[in-house]
Coordinates of C-alpha atoms and ligand atoms in Angstrom, one line a residue:
M1 CA 119.3 100.9 97.1
F2 CA 117.0 104.1 98.8
D3 CA 119.0 106.3 101.0
L4 CA 117.3 105.5 103.8
A5 CA 115.6 102.7 106.6
I6 CA 112.9 103.6 108.7
I7 CA 111.2 100.6 110.9
G8 CA 108.1 101.6 112.1
A9 CA 105.6 103.4 111.0
G10 CA 104.7 105.4 114.1
P11 CA 104.8 109.0 115.2
A12 CA 108.2 108.9 114.9
G13 CA 109.2 106.8 111.7
M14 CA 106.4 109.2 109.5
S15 CA 108.2 112.5 111.0
A16 CA 111.6 111.7 110.0
A17 CA 110.4 109.9 106.4
L18 CA 108.9 113.0 106.0
T19 CA 111.0 115.2 107.3
A20 CA 114.8 113.6 105.4
A21 CA 112.1 113.2 101.9
D22 CA 111.9 116.9 102.2
H23 CA 115.9 117.2 102.6
G24 CA 116.0 115.3 99.6
L25 CA 116.3 111.2 100.5
T26 CA 115.2 108.3 99.0
V27 CA 113.2 106.7 101.5
V28 CA 111.6 102.9 102.2
V29 CA 109.5 102.8 105.6
V30 CA 108.3 99.1 107.2
D31 CA 105.5 98.9 109.4
E32 CA 104.1 94.7 109.8
Q33 CA 100.8 96.6 110.1
Q34 CA 98.5 97.0 107.4
R35 CA 98.4 101.1 108.5
A36 CA 100.6 104.1 109.7
G37 CA 99.6 105.0 113.3
G38 CA 102.1 103.0 115.2
Q39 CA 100.3 102.3 118.8
I40 CA 99.3 104.9 119.5
F41 CA 96.7 105.8 116.9
R42 CA 96.3 102.3 115.7
Q43 CA 93.9 102.5 112.8
P44 CA 91.5 99.8 111.4
P45 CA 92.2 98.3 108.2
R46 CA 91.2 100.5 105.3
A47 CA 88.1 97.3 104.8
F48 CA 86.4 98.5 107.9
P49 CA 83.2 100.1 107.4
G50 CA 83.8 103.0 109.4
S51 CA 87.3 103.2 108.9
V52 CA 88.7 106.6 109.8
L53 CA 90.8 107.8 111.6
H54 CA 89.8 109.3 114.8
P55 CA 92.2 112.2 116.1
T56 CA 93.7 111.5 120.4
A57 CA 93.3 113.5 122.8
G58 CA 96.3 115.6 123.5
Y59 CA 98.2 115.2 119.8
G60 CA 96.2 117.2 117.9
W61 CA 98.5 117.3 115.2
A62 CA 98.7 113.3 114.7
T63 CA 95.6 113.6 112.4
D64 CA 97.4 116.0 109.6
L65 CA 100.9 114.1 109.8
I66 CA 99.2 110.5 109.0
R67 CA 97.7 112.3 106.9
R68 CA 100.6 113.7 105.0
F69 CA 102.7 110.3 105.8
E70 CA 99.5 108.2 103.7
T71 CA 98.8 110.5 100.8
D72 CA 102.9 111.4 100.6
P73 CA 104.3 109.3 96.7
R74 CA 107.2 110.8 97.5
L75 CA 108.0 107.6 100.1
T76 CA 107.9 103.5 99.7
T77 CA 105.9 102.1 102.0
E78 CA 106.4 97.9 102.5
F79 CA 103.0 97.2 105.1
G80 CA 102.7 94.0 106.1
W81 CA 105.9 93.2 106.3
S82 CA 108.5 92.5 109.7
A83 CA 112.0 93.7 109.5
I84 CA 113.8 90.8 110.9
G85 CA 117.4 91.4 110.9
V86 CA 120.5 93.3 109.0
L87 CA 123.6 91.5 106.7
H88 CA 126.3 92.3 107.5
D89 CA 128.2 92.0 104.0
D90 CA 131.8 93.2 104.5
A91 CA 132.1 92.9 100.1
T92 CA 129.5 96.1 100.8
P93 CA 130.5 97.4 104.1
D94 CA 128.5 101.0 103.2
V95 CA 125.3 98.6 102.7
L96 CA 123.0 97.9 104.9
R97 CA 121.0 95.2 104.0
V98 CA 117.5 95.2 106.3
A99 CA 115.3 91.2 105.6
I100 CA 112.0 91.5 105.6
N101 CA 109.4 88.6 106.1
H102 CA 105.5 88.7 105.3
P103 CA 103.9 85.9 105.6
E104 CA 102.6 85.1 102.3
H105 CA 105.3 86.3 99.8
G106 CA 108.4 85.9 102.2
T107 CA 111.4 87.7 102.2
R108 CA 113.3 90.4 100.7
V109 CA 116.3 92.1 100.7
I110 CA 116.0 95.9 100.4
G111 CA 120.1 97.7 100.6
A112 CA 120.4 101.3 102.8
R113 CA 122.7 103.9 103.1
R114 CA 121.3 104.7 106.5
L115 CA 118.5 102.8 109.0
L116 CA 116.8 104.4 111.7
I117 CA 114.4 102.0 114.2
A118 CA 112.1 103.5 115.1
T119 CA 110.4 100.7 116.0
G120 CA 108.6 101.6 119.9
A121 CA 107.2 99.7 122.6
Y122 CA 105.2 96.9 123.9
D123 CA 103.1 95.9 127.2
L124 CA 105.3 95.3 130.1
P125 CA 104.4 91.2 130.8
V126 CA 104.7 90.4 134.4
A127 CA 104.9 86.4 135.9
F128 CA 102.5 85.7 138.3
P129 CA 99.9 82.4 139.1
G130 CA 97.5 82.1 136.3
W131 CA 99.3 84.7 133.5
T132 CA 99.0 82.3 131.5
L133 CA 94.9 81.5 131.3
P134 CA 93.1 82.1 128.0
G135 CA 91.5 86.2 129.2
V136 CA 94.1 87.6 130.8
M137 CA 95.2 90.3 128.2
T138 CA 97.8 92.8 128.2
A139 CA 95.6 96.8 128.1
G140 CA 98.1 97.1 125.1
A141 CA 96.6 94.4 123.3
V142 CA 92.7 95.1 124.5
Q143 CA 93.1 98.2 122.9
T144 CA 93.9 96.9 119.4
L145 CA 91.6 94.9 119.2
V146 CA 89.2 96.8 120.0
K147 CA 90.9 100.0 118.1
A148 CA 91.5 97.8 115.0
Q149 CA 89.1 94.8 115.0
K150 CA 86.8 96.5 116.7
I151 CA 86.2 93.3 118.7
A152 CA 85.6 93.9 122.4
P153 CA 86.0 90.9 125.5
V154 CA 82.5 89.3 126.8
G155 CA 81.9 89.2 130.3
D156 CA 83.4 90.4 133.4
V157 CA 86.1 92.8 133.0
V158 CA 88.9 93.6 135.3
L159 CA 92.0 95.8 134.6
A160 CA 95.7 95.8 137.2
G161 CA 98.2 97.3 137.0
A162 CA 100.0 100.6 137.1
H163 CA 100.2 102.6 134.2
P164 CA 97.5 105.2 133.1
L165 CA 96.6 102.6 129.9
L166 CA 95.0 100.9 132.3
L167 CA 92.8 104.0 132.1
L168 CA 92.2 105.1 128.5
V169 CA 91.3 101.1 128.3
A170 CA 88.5 101.5 131.1
D171 CA 87.3 103.7 128.7
L172 CA 87.1 102.1 126.0
L173 CA 85.9 99.2 127.2
V174 CA 83.0 101.1 129.2
R175 CA 82.3 102.6 126.4
D176 CA 81.4 99.7 124.0
G177 CA 78.8 98.3 127.0
V178 CA 81.8 96.1 128.4
P179 CA 81.2 95.2 132.0
V180 CA 84.3 96.8 134.0
R181 CA 84.3 95.2 137.5
E182 CA 87.7 96.8 139.0
V183 CA 90.4 99.3 138.4
A184 CA 93.8 98.2 141.3
F185 CA 96.2 100.7 140.9
A186 CA 99.5 99.1 142.9
Q187 CA 100.5 103.0 143.3
S188 CA 99.6 105.2 145.5
I189 CA 97.2 108.3 145.9
P190 CA 99.5 111.0 144.7
T191 CA 101.4 112.9 147.8
P192 CA 101.1 116.5 147.2
A193 CA 104.8 116.9 147.2
E194 CA 104.3 114.7 143.9
L195 CA 101.7 116.8 142.7
R196 CA 103.7 120.0 142.9
H197 CA 106.6 118.2 141.6
A198 CA 103.9 117.2 138.3
L199 CA 102.5 121.4 137.6
G200 CA 105.9 121.8 136.7
A201 CA 105.6 119.6 133.8
V202 CA 101.5 120.1 132.9
P203 CA 102.1 123.2 130.3
G204 CA 101.6 122.6 127.2
H205 CA 99.7 118.9 128.3
L206 CA 96.3 119.9 129.7
R207 CA 93.4 119.0 127.2
M208 CA 95.5 115.3 128.2
L209 CA 94.8 115.8 131.2
A210 CA 91.5 117.3 131.7
E211 CA 91.0 114.7 129.7
T212 CA 92.7 111.8 132.1
G213 CA 90.1 113.8 134.5
A214 CA 87.1 113.2 132.7
I215 CA 87.7 109.5 132.4
V216 CA 88.2 108.6 136.3
A217 CA 84.3 110.8 136.6
R218 CA 83.0 108.2 133.8
L219 CA 84.0 105.7 135.4
V220 CA 83.1 106.1 138.7
R221 CA 79.8 107.6 137.9
K222 CA 79.6 104.6 135.6
G223 CA 80.5 102.3 139.4
V224 CA 83.7 101.1 138.2
R225 CA 85.7 100.8 140.9
V226 CA 89.0 102.4 141.1
S227 CA 91.0 100.8 143.6
P228 CA 94.8 102.7 144.6
R229 CA 96.8 100.4 146.3
T230 CA 96.1 96.9 144.9
I231 CA 97.8 94.8 143.4
V232 CA 97.1 90.9 141.2
T233 CA 98.7 88.5 142.9
A234 CA 96.6 85.6 141.2
A235 CA 94.3 84.0 138.5
H236 CA 92.3 81.5 138.5
G237 CA 90.0 79.1 136.2
T238 CA 90.8 76.0 134.8
D239 CA 90.7 76.4 130.9
H240 CA 89.7 79.8 131.3
V241 CA 90.2 82.8 134.4
S242 CA 87.0 83.2 136.4
R243 CA 88.4 84.9 139.5
I244 CA 90.8 87.0 140.4
E245 CA 93.6 87.6 143.3
L246 CA 93.5 91.3 144.5
A247 CA 96.2 92.3 147.6
R248 CA 96.3 95.3 149.1
V249 CA 100.2 97.0 148.8
D250 CA 102.2 99.4 150.8
R251 CA 104.3 102.0 148.7
K252 CA 107.2 99.2 147.7
W253 CA 103.8 97.1 146.3
K254 CA 104.5 94.6 148.3
A255 CA 101.4 93.2 150.0
T256 CA 99.9 94.1 152.9
G257 CA 97.2 91.9 153.4
A258 CA 95.3 88.4 152.9
P259 CA 93.9 88.9 149.0
R260 CA 90.2 89.3 148.6
E261 CA 88.8 87.7 145.8
V262 CA 86.6 89.1 142.3
A263 CA 84.6 87.5 140.0
A264 CA 85.6 87.6 136.7
S265 CA 86.3 87.0 132.9
H266 CA 88.9 88.7 132.1
L267 CA 92.2 90.3 133.5
V268 CA 93.6 93.3 131.3
L269 CA 97.3 94.1 132.7
G270 CA 99.0 98.3 132.4
Y271 CA 101.6 97.9 134.3
G272 CA 103.9 99.8 132.0
F273 CA 105.6 99.1 128.3
S274 CA 109.6 97.5 127.7
A275 CA 110.8 99.6 124.5
S276 CA 111.1 97.1 121.5
T277 CA 114.6 96.9 121.5
E278 CA 115.5 93.2 119.5
L279 CA 116.4 94.7 115.9
A280 CA 119.1 97.0 117.9
R281 CA 120.0 94.3 119.9
Q282 CA 120.6 92.3 116.4
I283 CA 122.6 94.5 114.6
G284 CA 125.0 95.1 117.6
C285 CA 124.0 98.4 119.3
D286 CA 124.9 99.6 122.7
L287 CA 122.3 99.4 125.4
V288 CA 122.0 101.3 128.5
F289 CA 119.2 99.8 131.6
D290 CA 117.4 103.0 132.3
S291 CA 113.9 101.6 134.3
P292 CA 111.6 104.2 134.6
R293 CA 112.6 104.6 131.2
G294 CA 111.0 101.4 129.5
G295 CA 114.0 99.1 131.0
W296 CA 116.8 97.8 128.1
V297 CA 116.5 101.3 125.7
V298 CA 119.5 101.9 122.8
A299 CA 122.4 104.0 123.1
H300 CA 122.6 107.5 121.0
D301 CA 124.6 110.6 121.0
E302 CA 122.9 114.4 120.2
R303 CA 122.1 113.3 116.7
L304 CA 120.0 109.9 117.2
Q305 CA 123.1 108.3 115.9
T306 CA 123.7 104.6 117.9
S307 CA 126.7 102.9 118.4
V308 CA 126.7 101.5 114.9
P309 CA 128.2 103.6 112.6
G310 CA 125.1 104.8 110.0
V311 CA 122.0 102.8 112.5
F312 CA 119.6 105.6 113.7
V313 CA 117.3 105.5 116.1
A314 CA 114.3 107.8 117.5
G315 CA 111.0 107.2 119.0
E316 CA 110.2 105.0 122.1
P317 CA 113.4 103.0 121.7
T318 CA 115.2 105.1 123.5
G319 CA 113.2 105.2 125.5
V320 CA 109.1 105.7 126.4
A321 CA 108.3 108.8 126.3
G322 CA 105.1 109.5 124.7
A323 CA 104.1 110.0 121.4
D324 CA 105.3 114.2 121.0
Q325 CA 108.2 112.7 122.1
S326 CA 108.9 109.7 119.7
R327 CA 107.4 112.5 116.9
A328 CA 109.7 114.9 117.9
E329 CA 112.8 112.3 118.3
G330 CA 111.5 110.9 114.7
A331 CA 112.1 115.0 113.2
L332 CA 115.4 115.6 113.9
A333 CA 116.5 112.2 113.2
G334 CA 115.7 112.8 110.2
L335 CA 117.7 116.3 109.3
G336 CA 120.4 115.0 110.7
I337 CA 120.2 111.9 108.3
A338 CA 119.6 114.0 105.5
A339 CA 122.9 116.6 107.4
G340 CA 125.0 113.6 107.1
L341 CA 124.4 112.2 103.4
G342 CA 125.8 115.4 102.1
R343 CA 121.8 118.0 102.6
A344 CA 122.2 121.4 103.4
V345 CA 120.4 121.4 106.7
P346 CA 119.5 124.7 108.2
P347 CA 120.4 125.7 111.6
A348 CA 116.7 126.6 112.2
A349 CA 115.8 123.4 111.0
F350 CA 117.6 121.2 114.1
A351 CA 116.8 124.0 117.1
E352 CA 112.8 123.8 116.3
A353 CA 113.5 119.6 116.8
E354 CA 115.6 120.4 119.9
R355 CA 112.8 122.0 121.1
G356 CA 110.5 120.2 120.4
I357 CA 112.1 116.9 122.1
R358 CA 113.1 119.1 125.3
T359 CA 108.9 120.4 125.7
A360 CA 108.7 116.4 125.4
T361 CA 111.0 115.1 127.7
R362 CA 109.5 118.0 131.1
F363 CA 106.7 116.1 130.5
S364 CA 107.2 112.3 130.1
T365 CA 110.0 112.6 132.8
V366 CA 107.1 114.0 135.1
V367 CA 105.0 110.4 133.6
Q368 CA 108.0 108.1 133.8
R369 CA 108.9 109.0 137.7
M370 CA 105.2 108.6 138.1
F371 CA 104.3 105.8 136.9
E372 CA 107.5 103.8 136.6
P373 CA 107.4 99.9 137.7
V374 CA 108.4 98.8 141.4
R375 CA 110.2 95.6 139.1
E376 CA 111.9 93.9 142.3
A377 CA 108.1 93.6 143.8
L378 CA 106.9 92.3 140.6
G379 CA 109.6 89.9 139.4
D380 CA 108.2 88.7 143.8
L381 CA 104.7 87.4 141.9
A382 CA 105.7 84.4 140.8
T383 CA 106.0 81.5 142.9
P384 CA 107.8 78.1 141.9
E385 CA 105.3 77.0 140.0
T386 CA 104.6 79.9 138.0
T387 CA 105.3 79.4 134.0
V388 CA 108.0 82.4 133.9
C389 CA 108.9 81.7 129.5
R390 CA 106.2 80.3 128.0
C391 CA 107.4 79.7 125.6
E392 CA 109.8 77.2 126.5
M393 CA 107.9 76.7 128.9
V394 CA 110.1 77.3 132.3
T395 CA 109.2 78.0 135.7
R396 CA 110.1 80.1 138.5
G397 CA 111.1 77.3 140.8
T398 CA 113.8 76.0 137.4
L399 CA 115.1 79.1 137.6
D400 CA 115.8 78.6 141.5
D401 CA 116.3 75.8 141.8
F402 CA 119.7 76.5 139.1
L403 CA 120.7 79.9 140.6
A404 CA 120.9 78.1 143.7
S405 CA 123.3 75.7 142.0
S406 CA 125.4 77.8 139.9
P407 CA 127.1 80.4 142.2
F408 CA 128.5 81.9 139.6
V409 CA 126.3 83.2 137.0
S410 CA 125.3 86.7 137.1
D411 CA 124.6 87.0 133.3
I412 CA 121.4 86.3 131.4
N413 CA 122.0 84.8 128.9
A414 CA 124.4 82.4 131.1
V415 CA 120.2 81.8 132.4
K416 CA 119.1 81.3 128.7
L417 CA 121.4 79.1 128.0
S418 CA 121.1 77.0 130.6
C419 CA 117.6 77.4 131.4
R420 CA 115.9 77.6 127.9
T421 CA 114.0 80.9 129.4
G422 CA 113.9 83.5 126.1
M423 CA 114.7 80.6 123.2
G424 CA 111.1 79.8 121.8
P425 CA 109.6 82.7 119.2
C426 CA 109.6 85.5 121.0
Q427 CA 112.8 86.0 121.6
G428 CA 112.4 86.7 125.2
R429 CA 110.1 89.8 124.7
Y430 CA 107.5 87.8 127.5
C431 CA 109.8 86.6 130.0
E432 CA 113.3 88.2 130.0
S433 CA 112.7 91.7 132.0
S434 CA 110.9 88.5 134.4
V435 CA 113.8 86.5 134.0
G436 CA 116.4 90.0 134.8
T437 CA 114.3 90.5 138.1
I438 CA 114.4 87.4 139.1
L439 CA 118.6 87.0 138.4
A440 CA 119.2 90.7 140.0
S441 CA 117.3 89.7 143.0
A442 CA 118.4 85.8 143.6
R443 CA 122.3 87.9 143.2
E444 CA 121.1 91.2 144.6
Q445 CA 122.5 93.1 142.3
P446 CA 121.1 96.0 140.5
I447 CA 118.9 94.5 137.3
G448 CA 120.8 96.6 134.5
L449 CA 124.4 94.6 136.4
G450 CA 122.4 91.1 134.4
G451 CA 122.4 92.1 130.9
R452 CA 120.0 91.7 128.7
F453 CA 119.0 88.7 126.2
S454 CA 121.1 88.7 122.9
A455 CA 119.1 88.6 119.9
H456 CA 119.7 87.2 116.6
L457 CA 118.2 87.3 113.3
P458 CA 115.3 86.3 112.5
V459 CA 114.4 88.6 115.6
K460 CA 110.4 87.9 115.0
P461 CA 109.7 84.2 113.7
V462 CA 109.1 83.5 110.4
P463 CA 109.2 80.0 108.3
V464 CA 112.8 78.0 108.4
G465 CA 112.3 78.4 104.3
D466 CA 112.1 81.9 103.6
L467 CA 115.2 82.4 104.8
R468 CA 116.3 80.9 101.5
A469 CA 115.8 84.1 100.5
L470 CA 118.5 86.3 102.2
D471 CA 121.3 84.9 99.8
A472 CA 119.7 87.5 97.6
P473 CA 121.6 91.3 96.4
P474 CA 119.4 93.9 98.1
E475 CA 116.4 95.6 96.0
Q476 CA 117.1 99.4 94.0
P477 CA 114.3 101.2 94.7
A478 CA 110.8 101.3 92.1
P479 CA 113.0 103.4 88.4
D480 CA 109.9 105.7 88.9
A481 CA 111.1 106.2 92.7
P482 CA 112.2 109.8 92.9
C483 CA 116.2 110.8 92.8
P484 CA 117.9 113.4 94.8
Ligands
FAD501 C1 100.1 98.2 123.3 C2 100.1 99.7 123.0 C3 99.5 100.5 122.9 C4 99.5 102.7 123.9 N1 98.4 102.8 123.1 C5 99.1 103.8 123.3 C6 97.6 105.8 124.0 O1 96.1 104.8 123.8 N2 98.3 106.8 124.4 C7 99.0 107.2 124.2 O2 99.7 108.0 124.9 N3 100.3 106.3 124.4 C8 99.8 104.5 124.3 N4 100.5 103.8 124.1 C9 102.6 104.5 124.1 C10 103.0 104.4 122.4 O3 103.8 103.3 122.1 C11 103.9 106.1 121.9 O4 103.3 106.9 122.7 C12 103.3 106.0 120.4 O5 103.2 105.7 120.0 C13 105.1 106.0 120.2 O6 105.2 106.4 118.7 P1 106.2 105.8 118.0 O7 107.2 106.2 116.6 O8 107.9 105.5 119.5 O9 106.5 103.8 118.0 P2 104.9 103.2 118.2 O10 103.9 104.1 117.3 O11 104.4 101.7 118.7 O12 105.3 102.8 116.4 C14 106.2 102.0 116.4 C15 105.8 100.9 115.3 O13 107.3 100.1 114.7 C16 106.3 98.9 114.4 N5 106.7 97.8 113.9 C17 108.1 96.7 115.1 N6 108.9 96.4 115.6 C18 108.5 96.1 114.3 C19 109.4 95.2 112.3 N7 110.3 94.4 113.1 N8 109.3 95.0 111.8 C20 107.8 96.1 110.9 N9 107.4 97.0 111.7 C21 107.7 96.8 112.8 C22 105.2 99.1 114.9 O14 104.1 98.0 113.9 C23 104.4 100.1 115.0 O15 103.7 100.7 113.8 C24 100.5 102.4 123.7 C25 101.7 101.7 123.4 C26 101.3 100.0 122.9 C27 102.6 99.3 122.9

């Protein structure tokens, strides 16, 4: 049995793993990607020519963290494996049995005394007419294809949304020679008061802000139109996107006039991120709704312990706050877990990790406030014909009819049970946000009151036959793994 199982090898998971190993814990790290780095430092497979890690602007520590993680012989790593759930076993209440699955090797169960959920975030999906057409993609997906697979869209591209990631992706595409027609932001240009407020967060982040400014200048120089207060209202095409509708919006992102059309073969959407909480939900951790921080996020104490004994959380599942904060939280979680397992941790180490979190939070709070999606306006983009749950093909009209005929339903899981939204292979990752917003608007209640979809094992789709292995006893660390 390992002392600690970590799910996710992004900045949070890597930093926690190294910290915990430094304090003598046996650690296993599971990540469904082929290599460490997480979303922001996504690396191509080793077999790709020129697969060297390029440092990301503003994150000078990243290359060293990844190198130390990838070469540390104390760590057991399971790349290419997805954590699909944690099994409860009354006979061994002190052991967390983590089920992991690999597309070729099936399912195994790993035993650990503590579990750290560092599963990051994913793009916030938004349902509107045409969003399921081939050619409509999320900004994170496009970035991943370019970074990890060296594949870029072919043809004219429009990017639309409300998150600065759109600028990074537009820049990536332009540098790759992709014709980018327009970048549409739903927000307005920040007011002087907003900028004054944001200045407080600048120290320590000058390089990142300078790089963002340089990107905007580069895009404009290359003839890319950057349009504030503009939202995408529809994508049209028969078997692929060919035209995109963009409309001017007011400060609440409500369309103020007739939309205009832009011809393009790809639409890239970036409205921000949702915290990846399915594993935490499956285990039974408490969550809270916090819209600027990524919707539903995992509740925790000051040492990142969740409401479930032995289960900790770090990085974006605590709130989407960027890589600096993820790394700092990973370090704090590693220290807290080591101390909880009886290792000596000097108070100065805790103080340093907490300082890192405070510094990162100053910046992330401002970013979260400036780029918070206006969820109500996004929910209103779906028309009665729009498919909201693309796995089960449930339209907005079906949801509206159900809510009108069931006036006492105010919980998202009741909608799920009746309409099948969130019951397909993605388990609600695509539709939960839209369904939650539609429910809130129908009941005139805050989104958080409707709750979130419950999650069950397997939290990621696997062949049914792979579940047979769940009966097996948990694995032990390899015999040559170091003992504390
Ligand atoms: C697609 C995408 C692109 C992004 N690009 C940028 C960017 O360019 N610049 C920027 O500043 N920020 C970017 N972000 C935000 C970014 O997520 C954070 O800044 C940072 O990467 C968060 O670190 P983390 O360790 O919390 O999570 P992540 O870096 O997201 O790491 C989480 C890891 O957990 C793994 N994982 C998740 N669930 C499971 C599971 N069930 N089983 C096994 N493994 C699992 C994932 O594969 C991932 O490697 C991006 C986010 C996303 C979603």
